[in-house]
Short mmCIF file of C-alpha atoms in Angstrom, two decimals:
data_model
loop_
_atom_site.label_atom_id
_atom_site.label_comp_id
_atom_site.label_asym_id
_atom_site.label_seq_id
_atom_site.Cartn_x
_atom_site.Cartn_y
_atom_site.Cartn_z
CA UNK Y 135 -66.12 -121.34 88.94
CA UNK Y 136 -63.96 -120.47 91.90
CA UNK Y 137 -62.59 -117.31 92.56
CA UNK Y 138 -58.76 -117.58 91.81
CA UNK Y 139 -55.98 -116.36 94.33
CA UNK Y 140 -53.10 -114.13 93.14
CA UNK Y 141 -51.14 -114.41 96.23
CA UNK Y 142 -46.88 -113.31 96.64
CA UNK Y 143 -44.18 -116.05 96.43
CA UNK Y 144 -42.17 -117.73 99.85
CA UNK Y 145 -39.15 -119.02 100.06
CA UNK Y 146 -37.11 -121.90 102.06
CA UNK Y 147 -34.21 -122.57 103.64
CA UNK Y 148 -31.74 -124.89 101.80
CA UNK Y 149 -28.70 -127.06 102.86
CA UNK Y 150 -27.28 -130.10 103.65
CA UNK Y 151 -24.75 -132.41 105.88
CA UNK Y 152 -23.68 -136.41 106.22
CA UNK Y 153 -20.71 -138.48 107.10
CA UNK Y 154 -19.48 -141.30 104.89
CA UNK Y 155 -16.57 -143.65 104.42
CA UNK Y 156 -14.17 -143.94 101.99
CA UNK Y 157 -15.54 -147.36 100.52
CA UNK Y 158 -19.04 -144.80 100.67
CA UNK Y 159 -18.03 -141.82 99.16
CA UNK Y 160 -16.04 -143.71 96.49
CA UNK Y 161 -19.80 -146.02 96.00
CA UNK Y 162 -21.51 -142.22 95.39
CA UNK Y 163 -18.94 -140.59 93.78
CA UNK Y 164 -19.45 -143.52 90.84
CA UNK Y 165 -22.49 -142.43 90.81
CA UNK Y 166 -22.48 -138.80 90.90
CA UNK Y 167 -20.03 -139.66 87.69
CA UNK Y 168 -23.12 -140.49 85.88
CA UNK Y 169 -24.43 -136.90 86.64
CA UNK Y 170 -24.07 -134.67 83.64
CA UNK Y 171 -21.53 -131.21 84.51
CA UNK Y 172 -24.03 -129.00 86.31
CA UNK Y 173 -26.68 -131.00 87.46
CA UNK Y 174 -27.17 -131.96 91.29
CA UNK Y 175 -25.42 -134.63 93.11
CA UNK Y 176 -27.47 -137.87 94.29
CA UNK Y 177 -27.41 -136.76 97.88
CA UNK Y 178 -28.70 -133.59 97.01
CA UNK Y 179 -31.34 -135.03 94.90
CA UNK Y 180 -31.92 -137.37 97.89
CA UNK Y 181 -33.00 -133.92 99.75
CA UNK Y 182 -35.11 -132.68 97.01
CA UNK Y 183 -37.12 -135.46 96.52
CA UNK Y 184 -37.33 -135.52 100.29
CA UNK Y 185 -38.35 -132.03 100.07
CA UNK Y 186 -40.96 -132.62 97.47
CA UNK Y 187 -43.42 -134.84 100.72
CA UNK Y 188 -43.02 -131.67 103.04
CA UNK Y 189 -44.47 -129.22 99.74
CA UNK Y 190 -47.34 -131.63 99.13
CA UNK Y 191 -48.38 -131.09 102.51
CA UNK Y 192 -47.15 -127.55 103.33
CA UNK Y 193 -49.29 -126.21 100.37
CA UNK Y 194 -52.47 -128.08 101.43
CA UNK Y 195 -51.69 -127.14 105.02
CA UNK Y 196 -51.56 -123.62 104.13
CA UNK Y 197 -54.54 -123.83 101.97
CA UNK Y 198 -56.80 -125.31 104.41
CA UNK Y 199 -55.06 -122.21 106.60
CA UNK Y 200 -56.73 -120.06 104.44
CA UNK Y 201 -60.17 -121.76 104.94
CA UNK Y 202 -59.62 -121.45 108.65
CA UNK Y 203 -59.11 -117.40 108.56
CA UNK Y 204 -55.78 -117.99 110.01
CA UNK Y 205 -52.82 -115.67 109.38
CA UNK Y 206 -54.14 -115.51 106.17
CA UNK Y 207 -51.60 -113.14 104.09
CA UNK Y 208 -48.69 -115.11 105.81
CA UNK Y 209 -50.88 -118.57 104.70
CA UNK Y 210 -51.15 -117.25 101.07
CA UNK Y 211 -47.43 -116.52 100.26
CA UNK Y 212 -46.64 -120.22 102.22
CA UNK Y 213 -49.11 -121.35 100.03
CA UNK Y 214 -47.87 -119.96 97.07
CA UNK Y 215 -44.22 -120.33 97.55
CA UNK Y 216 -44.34 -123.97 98.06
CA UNK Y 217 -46.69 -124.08 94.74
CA UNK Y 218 -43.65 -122.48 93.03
CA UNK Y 219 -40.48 -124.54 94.63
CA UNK Y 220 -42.65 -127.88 94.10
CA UNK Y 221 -43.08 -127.44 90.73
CA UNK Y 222 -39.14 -126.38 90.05
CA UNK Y 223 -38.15 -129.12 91.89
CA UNK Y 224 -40.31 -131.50 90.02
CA UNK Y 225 -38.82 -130.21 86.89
CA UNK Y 226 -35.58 -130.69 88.34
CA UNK Y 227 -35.80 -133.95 89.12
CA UNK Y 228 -37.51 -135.43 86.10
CA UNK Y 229 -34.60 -134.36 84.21
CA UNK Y 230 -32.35 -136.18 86.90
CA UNK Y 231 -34.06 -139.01 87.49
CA UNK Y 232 -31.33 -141.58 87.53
CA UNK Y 233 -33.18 -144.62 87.23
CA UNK Y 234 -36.62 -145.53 84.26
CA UNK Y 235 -38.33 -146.47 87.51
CA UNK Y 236 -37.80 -143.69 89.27
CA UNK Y 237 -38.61 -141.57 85.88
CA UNK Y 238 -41.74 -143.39 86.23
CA UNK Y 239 -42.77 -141.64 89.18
CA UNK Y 240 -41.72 -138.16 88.70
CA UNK Y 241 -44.31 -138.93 85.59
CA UNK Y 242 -47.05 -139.53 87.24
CA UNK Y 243 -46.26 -137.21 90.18
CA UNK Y 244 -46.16 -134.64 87.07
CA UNK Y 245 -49.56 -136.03 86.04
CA UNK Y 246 -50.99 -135.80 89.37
CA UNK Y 247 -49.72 -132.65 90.00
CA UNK Y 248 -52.06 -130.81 87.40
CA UNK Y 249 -55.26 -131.16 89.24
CA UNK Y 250 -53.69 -130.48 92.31
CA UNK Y 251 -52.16 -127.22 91.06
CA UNK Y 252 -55.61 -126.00 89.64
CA UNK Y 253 -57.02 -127.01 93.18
CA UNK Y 254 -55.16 -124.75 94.77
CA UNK Y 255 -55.42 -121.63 92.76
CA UNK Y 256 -59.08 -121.82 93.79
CA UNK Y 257 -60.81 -119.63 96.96
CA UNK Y 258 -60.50 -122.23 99.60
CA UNK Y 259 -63.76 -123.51 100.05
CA UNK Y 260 -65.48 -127.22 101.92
CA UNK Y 261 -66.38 -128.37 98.36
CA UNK Y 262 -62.71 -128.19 97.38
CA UNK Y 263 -60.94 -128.99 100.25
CA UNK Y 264 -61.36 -133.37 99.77
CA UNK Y 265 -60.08 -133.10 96.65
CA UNK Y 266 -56.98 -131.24 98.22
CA UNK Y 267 -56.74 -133.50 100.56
CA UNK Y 268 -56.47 -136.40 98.68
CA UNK Y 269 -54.11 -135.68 95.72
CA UNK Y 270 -51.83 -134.38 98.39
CA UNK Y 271 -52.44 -137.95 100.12
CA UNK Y 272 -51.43 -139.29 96.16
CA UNK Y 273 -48.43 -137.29 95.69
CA UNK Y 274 -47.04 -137.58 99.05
CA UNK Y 275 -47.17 -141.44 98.50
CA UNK Y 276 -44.85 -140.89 95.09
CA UNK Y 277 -42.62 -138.53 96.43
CA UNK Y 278 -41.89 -140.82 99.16
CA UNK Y 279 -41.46 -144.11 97.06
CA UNK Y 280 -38.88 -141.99 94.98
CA UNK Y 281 -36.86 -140.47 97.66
CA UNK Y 282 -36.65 -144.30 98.80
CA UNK Y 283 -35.36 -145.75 95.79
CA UNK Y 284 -32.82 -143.11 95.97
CA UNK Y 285 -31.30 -143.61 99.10
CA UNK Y 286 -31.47 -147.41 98.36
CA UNK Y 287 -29.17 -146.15 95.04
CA UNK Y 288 -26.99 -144.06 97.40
CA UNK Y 289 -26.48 -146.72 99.96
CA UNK Y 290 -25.03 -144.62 102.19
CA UNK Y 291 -25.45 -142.91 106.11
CA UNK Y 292 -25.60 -139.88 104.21
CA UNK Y 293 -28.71 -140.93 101.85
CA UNK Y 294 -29.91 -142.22 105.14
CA UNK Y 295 -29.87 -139.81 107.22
CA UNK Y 296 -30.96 -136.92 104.97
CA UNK Y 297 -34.23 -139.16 103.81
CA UNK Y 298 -34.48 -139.70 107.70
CA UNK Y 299 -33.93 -135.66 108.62
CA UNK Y 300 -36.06 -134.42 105.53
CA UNK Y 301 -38.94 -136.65 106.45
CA UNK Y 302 -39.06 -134.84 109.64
CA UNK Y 303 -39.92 -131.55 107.51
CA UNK Y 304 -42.90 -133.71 105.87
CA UNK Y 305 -44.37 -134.86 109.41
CA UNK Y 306 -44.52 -131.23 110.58
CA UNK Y 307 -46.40 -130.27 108.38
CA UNK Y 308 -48.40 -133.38 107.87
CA UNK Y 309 -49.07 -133.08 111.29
CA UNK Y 310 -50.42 -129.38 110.32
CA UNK Y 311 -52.65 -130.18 107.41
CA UNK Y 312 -54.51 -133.06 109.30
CA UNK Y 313 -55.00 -130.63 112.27
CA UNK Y 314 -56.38 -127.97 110.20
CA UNK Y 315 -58.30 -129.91 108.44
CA UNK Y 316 -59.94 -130.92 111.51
CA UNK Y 317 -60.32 -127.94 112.72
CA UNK Y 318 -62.13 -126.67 109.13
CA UNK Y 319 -64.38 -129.77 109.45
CA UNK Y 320 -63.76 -131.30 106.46
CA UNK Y 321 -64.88 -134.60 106.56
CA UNK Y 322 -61.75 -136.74 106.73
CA UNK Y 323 -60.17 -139.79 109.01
CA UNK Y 324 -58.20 -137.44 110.79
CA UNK Y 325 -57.10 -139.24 114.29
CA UNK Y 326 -55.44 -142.40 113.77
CA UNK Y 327 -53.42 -140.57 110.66
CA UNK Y 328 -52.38 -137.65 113.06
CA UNK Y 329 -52.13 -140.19 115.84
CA UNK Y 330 -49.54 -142.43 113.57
CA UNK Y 331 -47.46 -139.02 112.76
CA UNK Y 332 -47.31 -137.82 116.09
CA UNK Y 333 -45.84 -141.08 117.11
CA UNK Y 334 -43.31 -141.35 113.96
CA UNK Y 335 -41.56 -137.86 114.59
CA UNK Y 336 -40.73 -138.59 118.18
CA UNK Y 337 -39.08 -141.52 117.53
CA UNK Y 338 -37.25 -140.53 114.35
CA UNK Y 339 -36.12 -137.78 116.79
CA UNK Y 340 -34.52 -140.24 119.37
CA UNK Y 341 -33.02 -141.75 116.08
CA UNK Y 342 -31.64 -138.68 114.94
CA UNK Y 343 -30.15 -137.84 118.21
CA UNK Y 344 -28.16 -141.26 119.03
CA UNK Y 345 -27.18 -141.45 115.57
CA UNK Y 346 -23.43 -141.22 115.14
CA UNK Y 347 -23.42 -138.85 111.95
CA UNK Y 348 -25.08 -136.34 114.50
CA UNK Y 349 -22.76 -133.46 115.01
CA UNK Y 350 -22.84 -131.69 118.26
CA UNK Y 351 -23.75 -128.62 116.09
CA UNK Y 352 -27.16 -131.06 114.52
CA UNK Y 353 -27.53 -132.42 117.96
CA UNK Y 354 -28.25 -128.37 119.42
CA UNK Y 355 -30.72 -128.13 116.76
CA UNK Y 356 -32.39 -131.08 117.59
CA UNK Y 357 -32.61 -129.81 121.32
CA UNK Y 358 -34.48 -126.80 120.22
CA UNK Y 359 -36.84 -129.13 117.95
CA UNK Y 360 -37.18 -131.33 120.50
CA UNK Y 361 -38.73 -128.28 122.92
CA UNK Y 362 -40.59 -126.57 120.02
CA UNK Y 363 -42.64 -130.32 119.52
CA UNK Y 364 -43.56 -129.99 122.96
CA UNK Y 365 -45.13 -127.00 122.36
CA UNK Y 366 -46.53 -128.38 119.06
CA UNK Y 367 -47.72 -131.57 120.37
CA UNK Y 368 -49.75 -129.78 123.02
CA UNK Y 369 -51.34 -127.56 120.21
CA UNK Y 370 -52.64 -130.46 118.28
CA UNK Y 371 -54.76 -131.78 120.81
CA UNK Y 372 -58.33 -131.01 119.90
CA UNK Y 373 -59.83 -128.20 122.37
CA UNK Y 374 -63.55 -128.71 123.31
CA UNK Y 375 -64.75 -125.64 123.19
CA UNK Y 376 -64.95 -123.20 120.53
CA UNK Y 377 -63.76 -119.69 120.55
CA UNK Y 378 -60.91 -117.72 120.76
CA UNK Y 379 -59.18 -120.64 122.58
CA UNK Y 380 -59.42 -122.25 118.98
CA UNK Y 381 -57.82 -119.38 117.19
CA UNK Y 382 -55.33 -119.25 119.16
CA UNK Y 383 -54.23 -123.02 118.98
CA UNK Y 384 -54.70 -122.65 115.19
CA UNK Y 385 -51.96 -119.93 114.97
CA UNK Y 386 -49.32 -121.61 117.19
CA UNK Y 387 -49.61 -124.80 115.36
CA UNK Y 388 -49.37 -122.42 112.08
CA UNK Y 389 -46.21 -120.88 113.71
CA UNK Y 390 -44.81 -123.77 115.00
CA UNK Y 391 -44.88 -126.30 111.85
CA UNK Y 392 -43.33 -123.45 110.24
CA UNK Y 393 -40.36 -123.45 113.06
CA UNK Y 394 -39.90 -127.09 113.19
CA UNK Y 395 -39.61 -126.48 109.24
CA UNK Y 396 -37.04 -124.55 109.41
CA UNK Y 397 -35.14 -125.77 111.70
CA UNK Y 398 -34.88 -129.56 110.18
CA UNK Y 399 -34.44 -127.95 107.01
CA UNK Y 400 -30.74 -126.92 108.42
CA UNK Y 401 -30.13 -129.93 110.08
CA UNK Y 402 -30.98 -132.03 106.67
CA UNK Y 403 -28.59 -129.54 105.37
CA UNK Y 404 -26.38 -129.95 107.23
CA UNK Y 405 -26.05 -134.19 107.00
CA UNK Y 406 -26.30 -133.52 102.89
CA UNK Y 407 -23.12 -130.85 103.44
CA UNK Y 408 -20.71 -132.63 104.94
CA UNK Y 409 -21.48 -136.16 102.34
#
């Protein structure tokens, strides 16, 4: 048996911003319609389910964080809080769900979500760490099929653009978890995956910045992201020698995933605010 972790709860920043026009915001407010009095709008579901691919990877991240030795009481309550807003979220959005198919696969995410939850409640160890890895590879994949189908309901820049934003959050710390992972030695195909990520978030950055729904407000934040990848990209590179080199580059890319985090958390916020 593994030893369990009892570790303090995190927390996230929340928002949302978009533009849309009047044909769109009369196509989503027929469908908000639908919404029972109380429960959250399509575009804000659109960010939750967005939010639920950044969790299966921030958790795992963190995890293998743990493994690692690195900034490991600030690892254990990321770790932990994520644990805590993926599974509310989950709960929140099964109950939403505004389509069987998309029901469907909150379902099995639920299913899928047991293991992985038991997983990580365990003392990070080698043995458990594949396992990790993989059902966060599995739910990732489900969480990003449903966010799709719901900005294909929305059909609007707003759905867009907040699927576009929020995936940002998910490649940060993607881009984390395969680099620690790495660095733990886990056996894993680690460099085309981080390769493929590294490449995705600079261009959805151009995207983000030409797009006209960006604000000049979202197009300051997306200067300072812009510099803080720099930074992060650098980190990622594998160092070849070992030492406190290493422990250093392990800490800034722990520090920075959690900056570009919060920072396209507000901007995502920001396009869901304004839809």
């Amino acid at each position: 048996m593994h030893r369990r972790l009892f570790v303090a709860g995190g927390a996230l920043l929340m928002g949302g911003w978009a533009l849309q026009s009047p044909a769109q915001r009369a196509k989503t407010a027929t469908v908000n319609a639908l919404v029972p009095a109380g429960q959250i709008s399509l575009t804000s579901a659109i960010n939750k389910a967005g939010r639920q691919r950044m969790l299966s990877q921030r958790m795992v991240k963190a995890y293998a964080q743990l493994g690692l030795g690195v900034l490991p009481e600030r690892s254990m309550k990321i770790m932990e809080g994520s644990r805590e807003l993926f599974e509310n979220q989950l709960a929140e959005l099964l109950e939403f769900s505004p389509s069987p198919g998309i029901k469907n696969l909150y379902q099995e995410m639920k299913t899928l979500w047991h293991a992985c939850r038991e997983d990580l409640m365990t003392a990070p160890s080698p043995e458990v760490g594949p396992t990790l890895f993989k059902s966060s590879e599995d739910i990732l994949k489900i969480a990003h099929r449903a966010t799709l189908e719901m900005e294909k309901m929305s059909g609007t820049a707003a759905g867009r653009m907040v699927n576009v934003s929020g995936r940002q959050r998910m490649l940060s710390q993607r881009a984390a978890k395969l680099y620690m992972f790495r660095e733990w030695r886990v056996p894993q195909a680690i460099e085309s995956d981080l390769k493929s990520v590294r490449e995705e978030f600079g261009q959805a950055l151009a995207q983000l910045k030409s797009a006209p729904e960006s604000t000049a407000e979202i197009k300051s934040l997306l200067s300072l992201a812009e510099s803080q990848w720099l930074f992060f990209d650098r980190a990622l590179d594998p160092k070849k020698t070992i030492g406190q080199e290493d422990e250093i580059s392990r800490r800034n890319v722990a520090t920075t995933s959690e900056r570009l985090l919060e920072i396209f958390e507000a901007v995502t916020g920001m396009y869901e605010k304004s839809a």
